[in-house]
PDB file of C-alpha atoms in Angstrom:
ATOM      1  CA  MET A 136      74.042  82.494  88.280  1.00  0.00           C
ATOM      2  CA  LYS A 137      75.454  80.542  91.224  1.00  0.00           C
ATOM      3  CA  GLY A 138      78.882  80.299  89.580  1.00  0.00           C
ATOM      4  CA  HIS A 139      79.142  84.094  89.454  1.00  0.00           C
ATOM      5  CA  GLU A 140      78.122  84.708  93.082  1.00  0.00           C
ATOM      6  CA  LYS A 141      81.656  84.089  94.365  1.00  0.00           C
ATOM      7  CA  SER A 142      83.204  86.549  91.906  1.00  0.00           C
ATOM      8  CA  TYR A 143      80.592  89.194  92.773  1.00  0.00           C
ATOM      9  CA  LYS A 144      81.456  88.839  96.446  1.00  0.00           C
ATOM     10  CA  LYS A 145      85.108  89.615  95.677  1.00  0.00           C
ATOM     11  CA  VAL A 146      84.285  92.956  94.094  1.00  0.00           C
ATOM     12  CA  PHE A 147      83.018  96.003  95.898  1.00  0.00           C
ATOM     13  CA  ILE A 148      82.402  99.473  94.593  1.00  0.00           C
ATOM     14  CA  LEU A 149      83.235 102.789  96.188  1.00  0.00           C
ATOM     15  CA  PHE A 150      82.183 106.223  95.008  1.00  0.00           C
ATOM     16  CA  TRP A 151      83.992 109.172  96.394  1.00  0.00           C
ATOM     17  CA  ARG A 152      84.122 112.934  96.261  1.00  0.00           C
ATOM     18  CA  ARG A 153      86.738 115.092  97.917  1.00  0.00           C
ATOM     19  CA  SER A 154      85.587 118.160  99.829  1.00  0.00           C
ATOM     20  CA  ALA A 155      86.920 121.478  98.542  1.00  0.00           C
ATOM     21  CA  ASP A 156      89.254 122.037 101.505  1.00  0.00           C
ATOM     22  CA  TYR A 157      90.893 118.616 101.442  1.00  0.00           C
ATOM     23  CA  SER A 158      94.285 118.289  99.767  1.00  0.00           C
ATOM     24  CA  GLY A 159      94.601 114.582 100.446  1.00  0.00           C
ATOM     25  CA  TYR A 160      94.620 111.510  98.228  1.00  0.00           C
ATOM     26  CA  GLY A 161      97.452 112.261  95.931  1.00  0.00           C
ATOM     27  CA  GLY A 162      97.167 115.951  96.890  1.00  0.00           C
ATOM     28  CA  GLU A 163      97.121 118.516  94.106  1.00  0.00           C
ATOM     29  CA  GLY A 164      95.825 115.985  91.585  1.00  0.00           C
ATOM     30  CA  ARG A 165      98.927 113.802  91.557  1.00  0.00           C
ATOM     31  CA  GLY A 166      96.914 110.606  91.786  1.00  0.00           C
ATOM     32  CA  MET A 167      99.314 108.941  94.185  1.00  0.00           C
ATOM     33  CA  ILE A 168      99.400 108.434  97.910  1.00  0.00           C
ATOM     34  CA  ARG A 169     102.200 110.312  99.670  1.00  0.00           C
ATOM     35  CA  VAL A 170     103.313 108.689 102.925  1.00  0.00           C
ATOM     36  CA  ALA A 171     105.839 109.699 105.591  1.00  0.00           C
ATOM     37  CA  VAL A 172     107.411 107.239 108.018  1.00  0.00           C
ATOM     38  CA  CYS A 173     109.087 108.774 111.070  1.00  0.00           C
ATOM     39  CA  ASP A 174     110.953 106.627 113.607  1.00  0.00           C
ATOM     40  CA  ASP A 175     114.271 107.178 115.395  1.00  0.00           C
ATOM     41  CA  ASP A 176     115.280 103.588 114.553  1.00  0.00           C
ATOM     42  CA  ILE A 177     116.374 104.152 110.945  1.00  0.00           C
ATOM     43  CA  ASN A 178     116.557 100.414 110.218  1.00  0.00           C
ATOM     44  CA  PHE A 179     112.954 100.007 111.328  1.00  0.00           C
ATOM     45  CA  SER A 180     111.918 103.101 109.326  1.00  0.00           C
ATOM     46  CA  LYS A 181     113.467 101.745 106.141  1.00  0.00           C
ATOM     47  CA  LYS A 182     111.926  98.295 106.647  1.00  0.00           C
ATOM     48  CA  PHE A 183     108.548  99.844 107.444  1.00  0.00           C
ATOM     49  CA  GLY A 184     108.739 102.154 104.407  1.00  0.00           C
ATOM     50  CA  PHE A 185     109.597  99.166 102.209  1.00  0.00           C
ATOM     51  CA  LEU A 186     106.600  97.204 103.570  1.00  0.00           C
ATOM     52  CA  VAL A 187     104.235 100.128 102.941  1.00  0.00           C
ATOM     53  CA  LYS A 188     105.564 100.592  99.401  1.00  0.00           C
ATOM     54  CA  GLU A 189     105.278  96.860  98.700  1.00  0.00           C
ATOM     55  CA  LEU A 190     101.704  96.613 100.028  1.00  0.00           C
ATOM     56  CA  PHE A 191     100.580  99.634  97.993  1.00  0.00           C
ATOM     57  CA  SER A 192     102.379  98.413  94.878  1.00  0.00           C
ATOM     58  CA  ASN A 193     100.795  94.958  95.228  1.00  0.00           C
ATOM     59  CA  GLN A 194      97.425  96.720  95.005  1.00  0.00           C
ATOM     60  CA  SER A 195      98.568  98.798  91.998  1.00  0.00           C
ATOM     61  CA  ILE A 196      98.447 102.026  93.985  1.00  0.00           C
ATOM     62  CA  GLU A 197     100.973 104.689  93.060  1.00  0.00           C
ATOM     63  CA  ASN A 198     102.844 105.838  96.126  1.00  0.00           C
ATOM     64  CA  GLU A 199     105.679 108.010  97.326  1.00  0.00           C
ATOM     65  CA  ILE A 200     107.259 107.014 100.634  1.00  0.00           C
ATOM     66  CA  SER A 201     109.508 109.391 102.587  1.00  0.00           C
ATOM     67  CA  VAL A 202     111.490 108.025 105.545  1.00  0.00           C
ATOM     68  CA  PHE A 203     112.663 110.200 108.441  1.00  0.00           C
ATOM     69  CA  ASP A 204     114.978 109.219 111.299  1.00  0.00           C
ATOM     70  CA  GLY A 205     113.328 111.344 113.962  1.00  0.00           C
ATOM     71  CA  GLY A 206     111.054 114.247 114.754  1.00  0.00           C
ATOM     72  CA  THR A 207     113.611 116.949 113.995  1.00  0.00           C
ATOM     73  CA  ASP A 208     114.346 115.416 110.590  1.00  0.00           C
ATOM     74  CA  PHE A 209     110.630 115.150 109.789  1.00  0.00           C
ATOM     75  CA  LEU A 210     109.796 118.732 110.769  1.00  0.00           C
ATOM     76  CA  SER A 211     112.782 120.197 108.918  1.00  0.00           C
ATOM     77  CA  ARG A 212     112.101 118.400 105.631  1.00  0.00           C
ATOM     78  CA  SER A 213     108.431 117.519 105.649  1.00  0.00           C
ATOM     79  CA  LYS A 214     105.899 118.482 103.016  1.00  0.00           C
ATOM     80  CA  ALA A 215     102.241 117.636 102.516  1.00  0.00           C
ATOM     81  CA  TYR A 216     101.460 113.960 103.067  1.00  0.00           C
ATOM     82  CA  ASP A 217      98.307 111.901 102.837  1.00  0.00           C
ATOM     83  CA  ALA A 218      99.348 109.649 105.726  1.00  0.00           C
ATOM     84  CA  VAL A 219     102.054 109.953 108.379  1.00  0.00           C
ATOM     85  CA  PHE A 220     103.252 106.954 110.398  1.00  0.00           C
ATOM     86  CA  LEU A 221     104.790 108.268 113.629  1.00  0.00           C
ATOM     87  CA  ASP A 222     106.744 106.499 116.321  1.00  0.00           C
ATOM     88  CA  ILE A 223     105.703 107.962 119.661  1.00  0.00           C
ATOM     89  CA  ALA A 224     108.851 107.494 121.750  1.00  0.00           C
ATOM     90  CA  MET A 225     111.630 109.428 120.005  1.00  0.00           C
ATOM     91  CA  PRO A 226     114.324 111.647 121.525  1.00  0.00           C
ATOM     92  CA  ASN A 227     114.018 115.448 121.325  1.00  0.00           C
ATOM     93  CA  ILE A 228     110.738 115.682 119.390  1.00  0.00           C
ATOM     94  CA  ASP A 229     108.400 112.728 119.899  1.00  0.00           C
ATOM     95  CA  GLY A 230     105.415 111.600 117.862  1.00  0.00           C
ATOM     96  CA  PHE A 231     102.954 113.471 120.084  1.00  0.00           C
ATOM     97  CA  ASP A 232     104.898 116.725 119.544  1.00  0.00           C
ATOM     98  CA  ILE A 233     104.786 116.190 115.783  1.00  0.00           C
ATOM     99  CA  ALA A 234     101.060 115.407 115.838  1.00  0.00           C
ATOM    100  CA  GLU A 235     100.449 118.593 117.826  1.00  0.00           C
ATOM    101  CA  GLN A 236     102.422 120.695 115.334  1.00  0.00           C
ATOM    102  CA  MET A 237     100.595 119.080 112.427  1.00  0.00           C
ATOM    103  CA  ALA A 238      97.264 119.993 114.046  1.00  0.00           C
ATOM    104  CA  GLU A 239      98.430 123.597 114.528  1.00  0.00           C
ATOM    105  CA  GLN A 240      99.262 123.714 110.807  1.00  0.00           C
ATOM    106  CA  ASN A 241      95.813 122.292 109.943  1.00  0.00           C
ATOM    107  CA  SER A 242      97.382 119.272 108.284  1.00  0.00           C
ATOM    108  CA  LYS A 243      94.827 116.959 106.702  1.00  0.00           C
ATOM    109  CA  ALA A 244      97.229 113.997 106.786  1.00  0.00           C
ATOM    110  CA  LEU A 245      96.024 110.837 108.453  1.00  0.00           C
ATOM    111  CA  ILE A 246      98.164 110.207 111.535  1.00  0.00           C
ATOM    112  CA  ILE A 247      98.959 106.614 112.418  1.00  0.00           C
ATOM    113  CA  PHE A 248     100.986 106.081 115.574  1.00  0.00           C
ATOM    114  CA  VAL A 249     103.391 103.138 115.421  1.00  0.00           C
ATOM    115  CA  THR A 250     104.946 102.123 118.724  1.00  0.00           C
ATOM    116  CA  GLU A 251     106.032  99.339 121.004  1.00  0.00           C
ATOM    117  CA  HIS A 252     104.398 101.194 123.918  1.00  0.00           C
ATOM    118  CA  ASP A 253     100.876  99.736 123.863  1.00  0.00           C
ATOM    119  CA  GLU A 254     100.056 101.627 127.064  1.00  0.00           C
ATOM    120  CA  LEU A 255     100.204 104.935 125.121  1.00  0.00           C
ATOM    121  CA  VAL A 256      97.136 104.215 122.999  1.00  0.00           C
ATOM    122  CA  TYR A 257      94.856 106.197 125.318  1.00  0.00           C
ATOM    123  CA  SER A 258      97.290 109.110 125.567  1.00  0.00           C
ATOM    124  CA  SER A 259      97.389 109.242 121.761  1.00  0.00           C
ATOM    125  CA  LEU A 260      93.642 109.792 121.460  1.00  0.00           C
ATOM    126  CA  LYS A 261      93.874 113.504 122.228  1.00  0.00           C
ATOM    127  CA  PHE A 262      95.700 113.895 118.894  1.00  0.00           C
ATOM    128  CA  HIS A 263      92.850 112.191 116.975  1.00  0.00           C
ATOM    129  CA  PRO A 264      94.990 109.582 115.231  1.00  0.00           C
ATOM    130  CA  PHE A 265      93.497 107.660 112.356  1.00  0.00           C
ATOM    131  CA  ARG A 266      94.912 104.405 113.737  1.00  0.00           C
ATOM    132  CA  PHE A 267      97.445 102.952 116.169  1.00  0.00           C
ATOM    133  CA  ILE A 268      99.831 100.134 115.181  1.00  0.00           C
ATOM    134  CA  ARG A 269     101.684  98.041 117.729  1.00  0.00           C
ATOM    135  CA  LYS A 270     105.175  97.168 116.525  1.00  0.00           C
ATOM    136  CA  SER A 271     104.776  93.722 118.085  1.00  0.00           C
ATOM    137  CA  ARG A 272     101.787  93.119 115.757  1.00  0.00           C
ATOM    138  CA  LEU A 273     103.085  94.988 112.694  1.00  0.00           C
ATOM    139  CA  SER A 274     102.695  92.159 110.190  1.00  0.00           C
ATOM    140  CA  VAL A 275      99.040  91.693 111.183  1.00  0.00           C
ATOM    141  CA  GLU A 276      97.984  95.309 111.706  1.00  0.00           C
ATOM    142  CA  LEU A 277      99.823  97.113 108.874  1.00  0.00           C
ATOM    143  CA  PRO A 278      97.937  95.559 105.921  1.00  0.00           C
ATOM    144  CA  GLU A 279      94.608  96.250 107.642  1.00  0.00           C
ATOM    145  CA  VAL A 280      95.569  99.854 108.426  1.00  0.00           C
ATOM    146  CA  LEU A 281      96.793 100.503 104.871  1.00  0.00           C
ATOM    147  CA  ASP A 282      93.521  99.162 103.507  1.00  0.00           C
ATOM    148  CA  ASP A 283      91.666 101.571 105.813  1.00  0.00           C
ATOM    149  CA  VAL A 284      93.956 104.444 104.740  1.00  0.00           C
ATOM    150  CA  ILE A 285      93.148 103.752 101.090  1.00  0.00           C
ATOM    151  CA  LYS A 286      89.421 103.641 101.779  1.00  0.00           C
ATOM    152  CA  GLU A 287      89.555 106.875 103.796  1.00  0.00           C
ATOM    153  CA  LEU A 288      91.530 108.719 101.141  1.00  0.00           C
ATOM    154  CA  LEU A 289      89.216 107.479  98.418  1.00  0.00           C
ATOM    155  CA  LYS A 290      86.237 108.859 100.342  1.00  0.00           C
ATOM    156  CA  ALA A 291      87.961 112.227 100.492  1.00  0.00           C
ATOM    157  CA  SER A 292      88.930 112.444  96.817  1.00  0.00           C
ATOM    158  CA  ASP A 293      87.451 115.375  94.886  1.00  0.00           C
ATOM    159  CA  SER A 294      86.792 113.906  91.487  1.00  0.00           C
ATOM    160  CA  LYS A 295      83.988 111.536  90.690  1.00  0.00           C
ATOM    161  CA  LYS A 296      85.447 108.125  90.187  1.00  0.00           C
ATOM    162  CA  LEU A 297      84.355 104.552  90.344  1.00  0.00           C
ATOM    163  CA  THR A 298      86.823 102.410  92.231  1.00  0.00           C
ATOM    164  CA  TYR A 299      86.688  98.693  92.632  1.00  0.00           C
ATOM    165  CA  VAL A 300      88.859  96.035  94.097  1.00  0.00           C
ATOM    166  CA  SER A 301      89.108  92.537  92.729  1.00  0.00           C
ATOM    167  CA  LYS A 302      91.565  89.886  93.794  1.00  0.00           C
ATOM    168  CA  GLY A 303      93.274  92.396  96.086  1.00  0.00           C
ATOM    169  CA  LYS A 304      93.919  95.025  93.368  1.00  0.00           C
ATOM    170  CA  TYR A 305      92.364  98.497  93.313  1.00  0.00           C
ATOM    171  CA  ALA A 306      91.414 100.115  90.026  1.00  0.00           C
ATOM    172  CA  SER A 307      89.562 103.324  89.304  1.00  0.00           C
ATOM    173  CA  VAL A 308      87.746 104.869  86.379  1.00  0.00           C
ATOM    174  CA  GLU A 309      87.046 108.605  86.074  1.00  0.00           C
ATOM    175  CA  ILE A 310      83.360 109.347  85.579  1.00  0.00           C
ATOM    176  CA  LYS A 311      82.799 112.229  83.171  1.00  0.00           C
ATOM    177  CA  LYS A 312      79.609 113.939  82.131  1.00  0.00           C
ATOM    178  CA  SER A 313      78.378 113.190  78.675  1.00  0.00           C
ATOM    179  CA  SER A 314      78.787 116.067  76.219  1.00  0.00           C
ATOM    180  CA  THR A 315      75.317 115.434  74.796  1.00  0.00           C
TER     181      THR A 315
END
């Protein structure tokens, strides 16, 4: 039994059920996580989008990443997302403006502010962000935040599934009622 204790510690089980009004995790039954990245530094946005895609793919999670080069671009082309990573300090329409408009539209997307302005963390709280990532600590904070995003979206999923993670990979099995 002692030999198996280590492997049992590497596996945890989550059950989840999505509430009727939530259109998150994969929205509309797509079974993938849809993410938007919005930052006026297009090089950073592309790099960030690549990192998110890579981290999700390494955990065998289907994903769709959309990259926007500013608030105007995001608002003109956006659709329903499960998670939105927003830079705060952008010209014209900043991350706070976008978060406010998302709230007015009753968006269920998880908002994660990504900024080099650490002093704005308290100002961001009025928008009820899911998390806050400091660009200076991106490599440390992003994997942790993405793991939390996955867990949060799994909790909100509407079908009954058993999900487990082993060796850093997520897998899920649909639980169906027996026909007998």
